[in-house]
Coordinates of C-alpha atoms in Angstrom, one line a residue:
Chain A
M1 CA 0.0 0.0 0.0
D2 CA 2.8 2.4 0.9
F3 CA 4.5 1.7 -2.4
V4 CA 1.4 2.5 -4.3
T5 CA 0.7 5.8 -2.5
S6 CA 4.3 7.0 -2.7
N7 CA 4.8 6.1 -6.3
F8 CA 1.2 6.8 -7.4
E9 CA 2.1 9.4 -10.0
T10 CA 4.8 7.2 -11.5
I11 CA 2.4 4.3 -11.8
V12 CA -0.2 6.5 -13.4
F13 CA 2.4 7.9 -15.8
Y14 CA 3.5 4.4 -17.0
A15 CA -0.2 3.3 -17.4
F16 CA -0.9 6.3 -19.6
A17 CA 2.4 5.9 -21.5
A18 CA 1.7 2.2 -22.1
M19 CA -1.7 3.2 -23.4
I20 CA -0.3 5.8 -25.8
V21 CA 2.3 3.4 -27.2
F22 CA -0.3 0.6 -27.6
A23 CA -2.9 3.0 -29.2
S24 CA -0.3 4.5 -31.6
L25 CA 0.8 1.1 -32.7
R26 CA -2.8 0.1 -33.4
V27 CA -3.3 3.3 -35.4
I28 CA -0.9 2.1 -38.0
T29 CA -1.7 -1.6 -37.8
A30 CA -5.5 -1.6 -37.6
R31 CA -7.0 -3.0 -40.8
N32 CA -10.2 -0.9 -40.5
P33 CA -9.6 2.8 -41.0
V34 CA -12.4 3.7 -38.6
H35 CA -10.8 1.6 -35.9
A36 CA -7.5 3.4 -36.6
V37 CA -9.1 6.8 -36.1
L38 CA -10.7 5.6 -32.8
Y39 CA -7.3 4.4 -31.6
L40 CA -5.9 7.8 -32.5
V41 CA -8.6 9.3 -30.2
L42 CA -7.5 6.9 -27.5
A43 CA -3.9 8.1 -28.0
F44 CA -4.9 11.7 -27.7
I45 CA -6.9 11.2 -24.5
S46 CA -4.0 9.3 -22.9
S47 CA -1.6 12.1 -23.8
A48 CA -4.0 14.5 -22.2
G49 CA -3.7 12.4 -19.1
V50 CA 0.1 12.7 -19.2
W51 CA -0.2 16.5 -19.5
L52 CA -2.6 16.6 -16.5
L53 CA 0.2 14.8 -14.5
L54 CA 2.5 17.7 -15.4
E55 CA -0.1 20.2 -14.0
A56 CA -0.7 21.5 -17.5
E57 CA -4.5 21.3 -17.2
F58 CA -5.2 23.9 -19.9
L59 CA -3.2 22.1 -22.5
A60 CA -4.6 18.7 -21.5
I61 CA -8.2 19.9 -21.7
A62 CA -7.6 21.9 -24.9
L63 CA -6.1 18.8 -26.5
V64 CA -9.3 16.9 -25.7
L65 CA -11.5 19.8 -26.7
V66 CA -9.8 20.7 -30.0
Y67 CA -8.4 17.4 -31.2
V68 CA -10.8 14.8 -29.8
G69 CA -13.9 17.0 -29.7
A70 CA -13.6 18.7 -33.1
V71 CA -10.7 17.6 -35.4
M72 CA -11.2 13.8 -34.9
V73 CA -14.9 14.1 -35.3
L74 CA -14.4 15.6 -38.7
F75 CA -11.8 13.0 -39.4
L76 CA -14.1 10.2 -38.5
F77 CA -16.8 11.9 -40.6
V78 CA -14.6 11.8 -43.7
V79 CA -13.1 8.3 -43.1
M80 CA -16.6 6.8 -42.5
M81 CA -17.8 8.2 -45.9
L82 CA -14.8 7.1 -47.9
D83 CA -15.2 3.9 -49.8
I84 CA -11.7 2.5 -49.1
N85 CA -10.5 -0.6 -50.9
L86 CA -8.0 -2.2 -48.5
V87 CA -6.4 -4.4 -51.2
R88 CA -5.6 -1.4 -53.4
L89 CA -4.3 0.5 -50.4
R90 CA -1.9 -2.3 -49.6
E91 CA -0.6 -2.7 -53.2
G92 CA 2.6 -0.6 -53.2
F93 CA 3.6 -1.6 -49.7
W94 CA 6.9 -3.3 -50.4
R95 CA 7.9 -0.8 -53.1
W96 CA 7.6 2.1 -50.6
F97 CA 9.0 0.1 -47.7
P98 CA 12.7 1.2 -48.0
F99 CA 11.6 4.8 -48.3
G100 CA 9.5 4.6 -45.2
V101 CA 12.3 2.9 -43.2
V102 CA 14.7 5.7 -44.1
L103 CA 12.2 8.3 -43.1
A104 CA 11.5 6.6 -39.8
A105 CA 15.2 6.3 -39.1
I106 CA 15.8 10.0 -39.7
M107 CA 12.9 10.8 -37.3
V108 CA 14.3 8.5 -34.6
F109 CA 17.7 10.0 -35.0
E110 CA 16.3 13.6 -34.7
M111 CA 14.4 12.7 -31.6
V112 CA 17.3 11.1 -29.9
W113 CA 19.5 14.1 -30.9
V114 CA 17.1 16.5 -29.2
L115 CA 15.8 14.5 -26.3
G116 CA 19.0 12.7 -25.5
N117 CA 21.0 15.8 -25.1
R118 CA 21.4 17.3 -21.7
R119 CA 21.5 20.9 -23.0
T120 CA 18.2 20.7 -25.0
A121 CA 16.2 18.4 -22.7
E122 CA 16.9 18.5 -19.0
T123 CA 15.6 15.1 -18.1
G124 CA 16.8 15.3 -14.5
A125 CA 15.3 18.7 -13.8
H126 CA 13.3 18.9 -10.7
L127 CA 9.7 19.9 -11.4
A128 CA 8.4 22.3 -8.7
K129 CA 4.9 21.6 -7.4
H130 CA 2.6 24.5 -7.5
A131 CA 0.1 25.6 -4.9
A132 CA -3.6 24.5 -5.3
N133 CA -4.7 28.0 -6.4
Y134 CA -2.0 28.2 -9.2
S135 CA -3.8 28.7 -12.5
N136 CA -2.0 27.2 -15.4
T137 CA -4.5 28.8 -17.8
K138 CA -3.8 32.3 -16.4
E139 CA 0.0 31.9 -16.7
L140 CA -0.3 30.6 -20.2
G141 CA -2.5 33.5 -21.2
R142 CA -0.2 36.1 -19.7
L143 CA 2.8 34.6 -21.5
L144 CA 1.1 34.4 -24.8
Y145 CA -0.1 38.0 -24.8
T146 CA 3.1 39.6 -23.3
D147 CA 6.4 37.8 -24.0
Y148 CA 5.2 35.8 -27.0
A149 CA 2.6 38.3 -28.5
Y150 CA 4.2 38.6 -31.9
P151 CA 4.8 34.9 -32.6
F152 CA 1.3 34.2 -31.3
E153 CA -0.3 36.9 -33.6
I154 CA 1.8 35.6 -36.6
A155 CA 0.6 32.1 -36.0
A156 CA -3.0 33.3 -35.8
V157 CA -2.6 35.2 -39.2
I158 CA -1.1 32.2 -40.9
L159 CA -4.0 30.1 -39.7
L160 CA -6.4 32.7 -40.9
V161 CA -4.8 32.8 -44.3
A162 CA -4.8 29.0 -44.5
M163 CA -8.5 29.0 -43.7
V164 CA -9.4 31.6 -46.3
A165 CA -7.3 29.7 -48.8
A166 CA -9.0 26.4 -48.1
I167 CA -12.4 28.0 -48.5
A168 CA -11.4 29.8 -51.7
L169 CA -10.1 26.6 -53.2
T170 CA -13.2 24.6 -52.5
L171 CA -15.8 27.4 -53.2
R172 CA -17.6 26.9 -56.5
R173 CA -20.7 28.7 -57.6
R174 CA -23.1 26.4 -59.2
K175 CA -25.4 28.0 -61.7
D176 CA -28.2 25.6 -61.1
A177 CA -28.2 25.7 -57.3
K178 CA -31.3 27.3 -55.7
S179 CA -31.1 29.0 -52.4
Q180 CA -33.3 31.1 -50.2
D181 CA -32.8 34.8 -49.5
V182 CA -33.8 34.8 -45.9
S183 CA -33.8 38.5 -45.4
A184 CA -36.1 38.9 -48.3
Q185 CA -38.4 36.2 -46.8
V186 CA -38.4 38.0 -43.5
A187 CA -39.0 41.4 -45.1
V188 CA -42.0 40.3 -47.0
K189 CA -45.2 42.3 -46.4
K190 CA -48.7 41.2 -46.5
A191 CA -49.4 43.4 -49.5
D192 CA -46.7 41.6 -51.5
R193 CA -48.4 38.2 -51.3
L194 CA -52.1 38.9 -50.7
R195 CA -54.6 41.0 -52.7
I196 CA -58.0 41.6 -51.1
V197 CA -60.7 42.2 -53.7
T198 CA -63.9 43.8 -52.7
M199 CA -66.8 42.6 -54.9
Q200 CA -70.5 42.5 -54.8
A201 CA -72.2 39.5 -53.3
E202 CA -73.8 37.4 -55.9
R203 CA -77.5 36.6 -55.9
K204 CA -78.6 33.1 -56.5
D205 CA -80.3 33.7 -59.8
D206 CA -77.1 35.5 -61.1
Q207 CA -75.2 32.3 -61.3
P208 CA -74.7 30.7 -64.7
N209 CA -76.3 27.3 -65.1
Chain B
M1 CA -24.3 19.8 8.6
M2 CA -20.7 20.8 7.5
E3 CA -19.4 20.0 10.9
L4 CA -21.0 16.6 10.8
L5 CA -19.4 15.9 7.4
Q6 CA -16.0 17.1 8.7
T7 CA -16.3 14.7 11.7
L8 CA -17.2 11.8 9.4
E9 CA -14.3 12.7 7.2
N10 CA -11.8 12.7 10.1
F11 CA -13.2 9.4 11.4
G12 CA -12.9 7.7 8.0
Q13 CA -9.4 9.1 7.5
N14 CA -8.3 7.6 10.8
L15 CA -10.0 4.3 10.2
L16 CA -8.9 3.6 6.6
G17 CA -5.9 5.8 5.9
P18 CA -5.1 6.2 2.2
A19 CA -8.0 3.9 1.1
W20 CA -10.5 6.4 2.5
L21 CA -10.1 9.0 -0.2
P22 CA -11.2 6.8 -3.1
L23 CA -14.0 5.3 -1.0
W24 CA -15.3 8.7 0.0
T25 CA -15.1 10.0 -3.6
I26 CA -17.2 7.0 -4.8
V27 CA -19.8 7.8 -2.1
K28 CA -19.9 11.4 -3.4
I29 CA -20.2 10.2 -7.0
M30 CA -23.1 8.0 -6.0
V31 CA -24.8 11.0 -4.2
I32 CA -24.6 12.9 -7.5
V33 CA -25.3 10.2 -10.0
L34 CA -28.2 8.4 -8.4
P35 CA -30.4 11.5 -8.1
I36 CA -29.6 12.4 -11.7
M37 CA -30.8 8.9 -12.8
G38 CA -33.9 9.4 -10.8
S39 CA -34.5 12.9 -12.3
V40 CA -34.0 11.4 -15.8
A41 CA -36.7 8.8 -15.1
Y42 CA -39.1 11.4 -13.8
L43 CA -38.1 14.0 -16.5
T44 CA -39.5 11.5 -19.1
L45 CA -42.8 11.4 -17.2
A46 CA -42.8 15.2 -16.8
E47 CA -42.2 15.5 -20.6
R48 CA -45.1 13.2 -21.5
K49 CA -47.4 14.8 -19.0
I50 CA -46.5 18.4 -20.1
L51 CA -46.7 17.5 -23.7
G52 CA -50.1 15.9 -23.0
F53 CA -51.4 19.0 -21.2
M54 CA -50.2 21.3 -23.9
Q55 CA -52.0 19.2 -26.5
V56 CA -55.2 19.0 -24.3
R57 CA -54.9 15.3 -23.4
P58 CA -54.1 13.6 -20.0
G59 CA -50.8 12.0 -20.8
P60 CA -49.8 8.7 -19.1
N61 CA -52.3 8.0 -16.3
R62 CA -52.6 4.2 -16.0
V63 CA -49.5 3.0 -14.1
G64 CA -49.8 4.1 -10.5
Y65 CA -51.6 7.1 -9.2
W66 CA -51.6 9.9 -11.9
G67 CA -49.2 7.8 -13.9
L68 CA -46.4 8.2 -11.3
L69 CA -45.0 4.7 -11.8
Q70 CA -44.9 5.0 -15.6
P71 CA -41.0 5.5 -15.7
L72 CA -40.6 2.4 -13.6
A73 CA -42.8 0.4 -16.0
D74 CA -40.8 1.7 -19.0
G75 CA -37.5 0.9 -17.3
I76 CA -38.6 -2.7 -16.6
K77 CA -39.9 -3.1 -20.1
L78 CA -36.7 -1.9 -21.7
L79 CA -34.6 -4.2 -19.3
M80 CA -36.6 -7.3 -20.2
K81 CA -36.4 -6.7 -24.0
E82 CA -34.1 -8.7 -26.1
I83 CA -31.0 -6.9 -27.4
I84 CA -30.8 -7.5 -31.1
I85 CA -27.4 -7.0 -32.7
P86 CA -27.7 -6.8 -36.5
S87 CA -25.7 -9.6 -38.2
S88 CA -23.6 -7.2 -40.3
A89 CA -22.9 -4.8 -37.4
N90 CA -19.5 -4.2 -35.9
K91 CA -20.3 -5.9 -32.6
F92 CA -17.8 -4.4 -30.3
L93 CA -18.5 -0.8 -31.4
F94 CA -22.2 -1.4 -31.6
V95 CA -22.3 -2.4 -27.9
A96 CA -19.7 0.3 -26.8
A97 CA -21.5 3.2 -28.5
P98 CA -24.4 3.7 -25.9
V99 CA -21.8 3.6 -23.1
L100 CA -19.7 6.2 -24.9
A101 CA -22.8 8.4 -25.2
L102 CA -23.7 8.1 -21.5
A103 CA -20.3 8.3 -19.9
P104 CA -19.4 11.9 -20.8
A105 CA -22.9 13.1 -19.9
L106 CA -22.3 11.8 -16.4
A107 CA -18.6 12.8 -16.2
A108 CA -19.4 16.4 -16.8
W109 CA -21.3 16.6 -13.5
A110 CA -18.0 16.4 -11.6
V111 CA -17.5 20.1 -11.6
V112 CA -21.1 21.4 -11.4
P113 CA -21.6 23.3 -8.1
F114 CA -25.0 22.6 -6.5
G115 CA -24.4 25.0 -3.7
D116 CA -21.5 27.0 -2.2
G117 CA -18.7 24.4 -2.1
M118 CA -21.1 21.6 -3.0
E119 CA -19.2 20.1 -5.9
L120 CA -17.3 16.9 -6.5
A121 CA -14.2 18.5 -7.9
N122 CA -13.2 22.2 -7.5
V123 CA -11.4 22.4 -10.8
N124 CA -9.8 25.7 -11.9
A125 CA -10.4 25.0 -15.6
G126 CA -14.0 23.8 -14.9
L127 CA -15.5 25.7 -17.8
L128 CA -13.1 24.1 -20.3
Y129 CA -13.6 20.7 -18.7
I130 CA -17.4 21.0 -19.2
L131 CA -16.9 22.1 -22.9
A132 CA -14.5 19.1 -23.5
M133 CA -16.9 16.6 -21.9
T134 CA -19.9 17.8 -23.8
S135 CA -18.0 17.7 -27.0
L136 CA -17.1 14.0 -26.4
G137 CA -20.8 12.9 -26.4
V138 CA -20.9 13.0 -30.1
Y139 CA -18.7 10.0 -30.4
G140 CA -21.4 7.7 -29.0
I141 CA -23.8 8.9 -31.7
I142 CA -21.3 8.7 -34.6
I143 CA -20.0 5.3 -33.6
A144 CA -23.6 4.0 -33.1
G145 CA -24.5 5.2 -36.6
W146 CA -21.5 3.7 -38.2
A147 CA -21.4 0.4 -36.3
S148 CA -25.1 -0.4 -37.0
N149 CA -24.2 -0.7 -40.7
S150 CA -27.6 0.7 -41.7
K151 CA -28.3 3.6 -44.1
Y152 CA -30.7 5.4 -41.7
A153 CA -28.5 5.1 -38.7
F154 CA -25.5 6.4 -40.7
L155 CA -27.4 9.4 -42.1
G156 CA -28.5 10.2 -38.5
A157 CA -24.9 10.0 -37.3
L158 CA -23.6 12.2 -40.1
R159 CA -26.3 14.8 -39.4
S160 CA -25.5 14.8 -35.7
A161 CA -21.8 15.1 -36.2
A162 CA -22.1 18.1 -38.5
Q163 CA -24.7 19.7 -36.2
I164 CA -22.8 19.3 -33.0
V165 CA -19.5 20.6 -34.4
S166 CA -21.3 23.7 -35.8
Y167 CA -23.1 24.6 -32.6
E168 CA -20.2 23.8 -30.4
L169 CA -18.4 26.9 -31.8
A170 CA -21.3 29.3 -30.9
M171 CA -21.5 27.6 -27.4
G172 CA -17.8 28.0 -26.9
F173 CA -17.9 31.7 -27.8
A174 CA -20.8 32.2 -25.4
L175 CA -18.8 30.6 -22.7
V176 CA -15.8 32.8 -23.5
C177 CA -18.1 35.8 -22.8
V178 CA -19.0 34.3 -19.4
L179 CA -15.3 33.7 -18.7
L180 CA -14.5 37.3 -19.5
A181 CA -17.3 38.7 -17.3
A182 CA -16.4 36.4 -14.3
Q183 CA -12.6 36.5 -15.0
S184 CA -12.4 32.9 -13.9
M185 CA -13.1 29.4 -15.4
N186 CA -13.9 27.9 -12.0
L187 CA -17.7 27.4 -11.9
G188 CA -17.9 28.2 -8.2
D189 CA -16.1 31.5 -8.8
I190 CA -18.4 32.3 -11.7
V191 CA -21.4 32.0 -9.4
R192 CA -19.6 34.0 -6.7
G193 CA -18.9 36.7 -9.3
Q194 CA -22.7 37.1 -9.8
Q195 CA -23.2 37.9 -6.1
N196 CA -23.3 41.7 -5.7
G197 CA -26.0 42.3 -3.1
Y198 CA -28.8 43.2 -5.5
G199 CA -30.1 39.6 -6.1
L200 CA -31.0 38.9 -9.7
L201 CA -29.7 42.2 -11.0
G202 CA -26.2 40.9 -10.5
W203 CA -26.6 37.8 -12.6
Y204 CA -24.9 37.5 -15.9
F205 CA -28.0 37.0 -18.0
I206 CA -28.4 40.8 -17.9
P207 CA -25.2 42.0 -19.5
L208 CA -24.8 38.7 -21.5
F209 CA -28.4 38.4 -22.6
P210 CA -27.8 37.5 -26.2
M211 CA -25.2 34.9 -25.1
F212 CA -27.7 33.5 -22.6
V213 CA -30.1 32.9 -25.5
V214 CA -27.4 31.6 -27.9
Y215 CA -26.1 29.3 -25.2
F216 CA -29.4 27.8 -24.4
I217 CA -30.5 27.3 -28.0
A218 CA -27.1 25.8 -28.8
G219 CA -27.6 23.6 -25.8
V220 CA -30.9 22.4 -27.2
A221 CA -29.1 21.7 -30.5
E222 CA -26.2 19.9 -28.8
T223 CA -28.6 17.5 -26.9
N224 CA -30.4 16.7 -30.2
R225 CA -33.7 17.9 -28.8
A226 CA -36.7 19.2 -30.9
P227 CA -36.7 21.4 -32.9
F228 CA -33.1 20.4 -33.7
D229 CA -33.6 16.6 -33.5
L230 CA -32.5 16.0 -37.1
A231 CA -30.3 13.1 -36.0
E232 CA -33.4 11.1 -35.1
D233 CA -35.8 12.7 -37.6
E234 CA -38.5 10.0 -37.7
A235 CA -40.2 11.5 -40.7
T236 CA -37.2 10.9 -43.0
I237 CA -34.7 8.5 -41.4
V238 CA -36.8 6.2 -39.2
A239 CA -35.1 6.8 -35.8
G240 CA -31.7 8.1 -36.9
F241 CA -28.6 6.9 -35.2
H242 CA -30.5 4.5 -32.8
T243 CA -32.6 2.8 -35.5
E244 CA -31.0 -0.6 -34.9
Y245 CA -30.9 -0.4 -31.1
S246 CA -33.4 -2.2 -28.8
G247 CA -33.8 -2.8 -25.1
M248 CA -31.0 -1.5 -22.8
G249 CA -28.9 -0.2 -25.7
F250 CA -31.7 2.2 -26.7
A251 CA -32.4 3.0 -23.0
L252 CA -28.8 4.1 -22.5
F253 CA -29.1 6.6 -25.4
F254 CA -32.3 7.8 -23.9
L255 CA -30.6 8.2 -20.5
A256 CA -27.7 10.1 -22.1
E257 CA -30.0 12.5 -23.9
Y258 CA -31.9 13.3 -20.8
A259 CA -28.8 13.5 -18.6
N260 CA -27.4 16.0 -21.1
M261 CA -30.6 18.0 -21.0
I262 CA -30.4 18.3 -17.2
L263 CA -26.7 19.1 -17.5
I264 CA -27.3 22.0 -20.0
A265 CA -30.1 23.2 -17.6
A266 CA -27.6 23.1 -14.7
L267 CA -24.9 24.9 -16.6
T268 CA -27.2 27.6 -17.9
S269 CA -28.3 28.2 -14.3
V270 CA -24.7 28.3 -13.0
M271 CA -23.4 30.6 -15.7
F272 CA -26.2 33.0 -16.4
L273 CA -28.8 32.7 -13.6
G274 CA -26.7 32.9 -10.5
G275 CA -26.5 29.2 -9.6
W276 CA -27.3 28.7 -6.0
L277 CA -27.9 32.5 -5.3
S278 CA -31.3 33.7 -4.3
P279 CA -33.1 36.1 -6.7
L280 CA -33.8 38.6 -4.0
D281 CA -31.1 39.2 -1.4
I282 CA -33.5 40.0 1.5
A283 CA -34.4 38.1 4.6
P284 CA -36.9 35.3 3.8
F285 CA -35.3 34.4 0.4
N286 CA -31.6 34.3 1.2
K287 CA -32.3 32.1 4.2
I288 CA -33.5 29.3 1.9
P289 CA -30.7 26.8 1.2
G290 CA -28.8 27.4 -2.1
L291 CA -29.5 23.9 -3.4
F292 CA -33.2 24.8 -3.5
W293 CA -32.6 27.8 -5.8
M294 CA -30.2 25.8 -8.0
L295 CA -32.8 23.0 -8.5
G296 CA -35.6 25.5 -9.0
K297 CA -33.6 27.3 -11.8
M298 CA -32.8 23.9 -13.4
S299 CA -36.4 22.9 -13.4
V300 CA -37.4 26.2 -15.1
M301 CA -34.8 25.6 -17.9
L302 CA -35.9 22.0 -18.2
F303 CA -39.5 23.1 -18.6
L304 CA -38.3 25.3 -21.5
F305 CA -36.8 22.2 -23.2
L306 CA -40.2 20.5 -23.1
W307 CA -42.1 23.7 -24.1
F308 CA -39.9 24.0 -27.2
R309 CA -40.6 20.5 -28.1
A310 CA -44.4 21.0 -27.9
T311 CA -44.2 24.3 -29.8
F312 CA -41.7 24.4 -32.6
P313 CA -41.7 22.3 -35.8
R314 CA -38.5 20.6 -36.7
Y315 CA -35.9 22.7 -38.6
R316 CA -34.9 21.9 -42.1
Y317 CA -31.3 20.9 -42.3
D318 CA -30.0 23.9 -44.3
Q319 CA -31.9 26.2 -42.0
L320 CA -30.3 24.6 -39.0
M321 CA -26.8 25.1 -40.5
R322 CA -27.7 28.7 -41.4
L323 CA -28.8 29.5 -37.8
G324 CA -25.6 28.0 -36.4
W325 CA -23.0 29.5 -38.8
K326 CA -24.6 32.7 -40.1
V327 CA -26.5 33.9 -37.1
F328 CA -25.1 32.6 -33.9
I329 CA -21.3 32.7 -34.6
P330 CA -21.3 36.3 -35.9
L331 CA -23.6 37.3 -33.0
T332 CA -21.3 35.8 -30.4
L333 CA -18.2 37.3 -32.0
V334 CA -19.7 40.7 -31.9
W335 CA -20.9 40.4 -28.4
L336 CA -17.5 39.2 -27.3
V337 CA -16.0 42.5 -28.5
V338 CA -18.8 44.4 -26.9
I339 CA -18.3 42.8 -23.5
A340 CA -14.5 43.2 -23.7
T341 CA -14.9 46.9 -24.5
W342 CA -17.6 47.4 -22.0
M343 CA -15.5 45.9 -19.2
Q344 CA -12.8 48.5 -19.9
T345 CA -15.3 51.3 -19.2
P346 CA -16.5 52.5 -15.8
Y347 CA -20.1 51.5 -16.8
W348 CA -19.4 47.8 -16.2
L349 CA -21.5 47.1 -13.1
W350 CA -21.1 43.3 -12.7

């Protein structure tokens, strides 16, 4: 019991880490693309758990909110609607295999280079615990809008440009499409639609027979 | 009351040591979840009765006095029914989907304050947590639609996914306005920020009135309730995403929908209607326990859900999208700027 309570954080960390590794492996090995997307969701949620352990609650919840709650929903949306032929997808596997291995090796080398170096990644650094009323969100906001205001604004503008470009690329005006003009519908007056005619009441013997 | 709880907590701490905390948390979770389940059951009865009265008919009145045992009868019926899994369905996901729909609906309750300090977890980023949890509910619906391997279920799931993603943006911006006004994301602090000695004049629904309306309407859309229930539009796609579900699978979707309705009612009360605060800050009213006010406000919001259902015809899909993207999102963006500017002036009274 003492071992569990004293090493609780470590145990939770390894549980999350194992889940991330397992889920990430399944993302690339799952046969069904929808399953792969769902494993990716699991990987995101587990990484959010690791961030919570680092007291980065804003980043953890933002990860769940943005990636799991919005991006992956749209991903799932697209993947579910695709008619994927698994045999055709597998066709060029061995032809591209050497290329993939080289790419993976470069990535592993880069990661070891950055993370294995004492100067760039202080693995032994002591993480100070914060008081209960410490707000990670407030700190992050303060930093973003003071020290990092320019990089932050530039990133925002780049995102905006990308968004406008994506919309401009996919926008097409169909000539045969019909749409409503809602403001015209709302602005319609009774007089535009209805004409009241006053006419003499007809007598019975006036009617043609 | 508080002293009694403190004594109990000290006693348990001495008796069980480190095992006490998980045990005590489970007890607290039960104290929250069981009444929610009970409210869900009786909310279905209230819905049928109120719809009945609005349509000049008595509603359910056979099981028990005044139909009061109807939810029990429904529950037993659903429990006894056979669960049919379609032969071409993806079995694991088909069974997991209702659970995925219900779990976030219940998990979000962890940060909802029922009274001053009466919450399971006092989380600083409570507002974000709520937004994250409510955005997870859509997975149950999408997975149900896909795993059923049926056209109608799939169409319902796609509609629901597009609808929830669209309305979540407006909902998020409305919450950003609340966060600006309260200068905190802690739900308890948001309620405390609405306490200024003038009762209901201090509540955020006055400066944030457009956001209050947008949030509640977006909440109705998020919970897939009429008039936004395109995901289960019986006139065109049978029963939408839960077409293939029977028995308890269907019941879990039902529970999730109603638990979400109660959650949206609770959140609207906390963020715009002063949570546990009394509407008049004078003697007989502010002596009444806060829990009573909180539950009263939730009941009023829930009544609105039922009233909407009895009143409005279902939206057409393009109209629904237009309302979300072209009306709510611009409105919330403008109001965000208005609030931020207003707060810089001396005329900000909240």
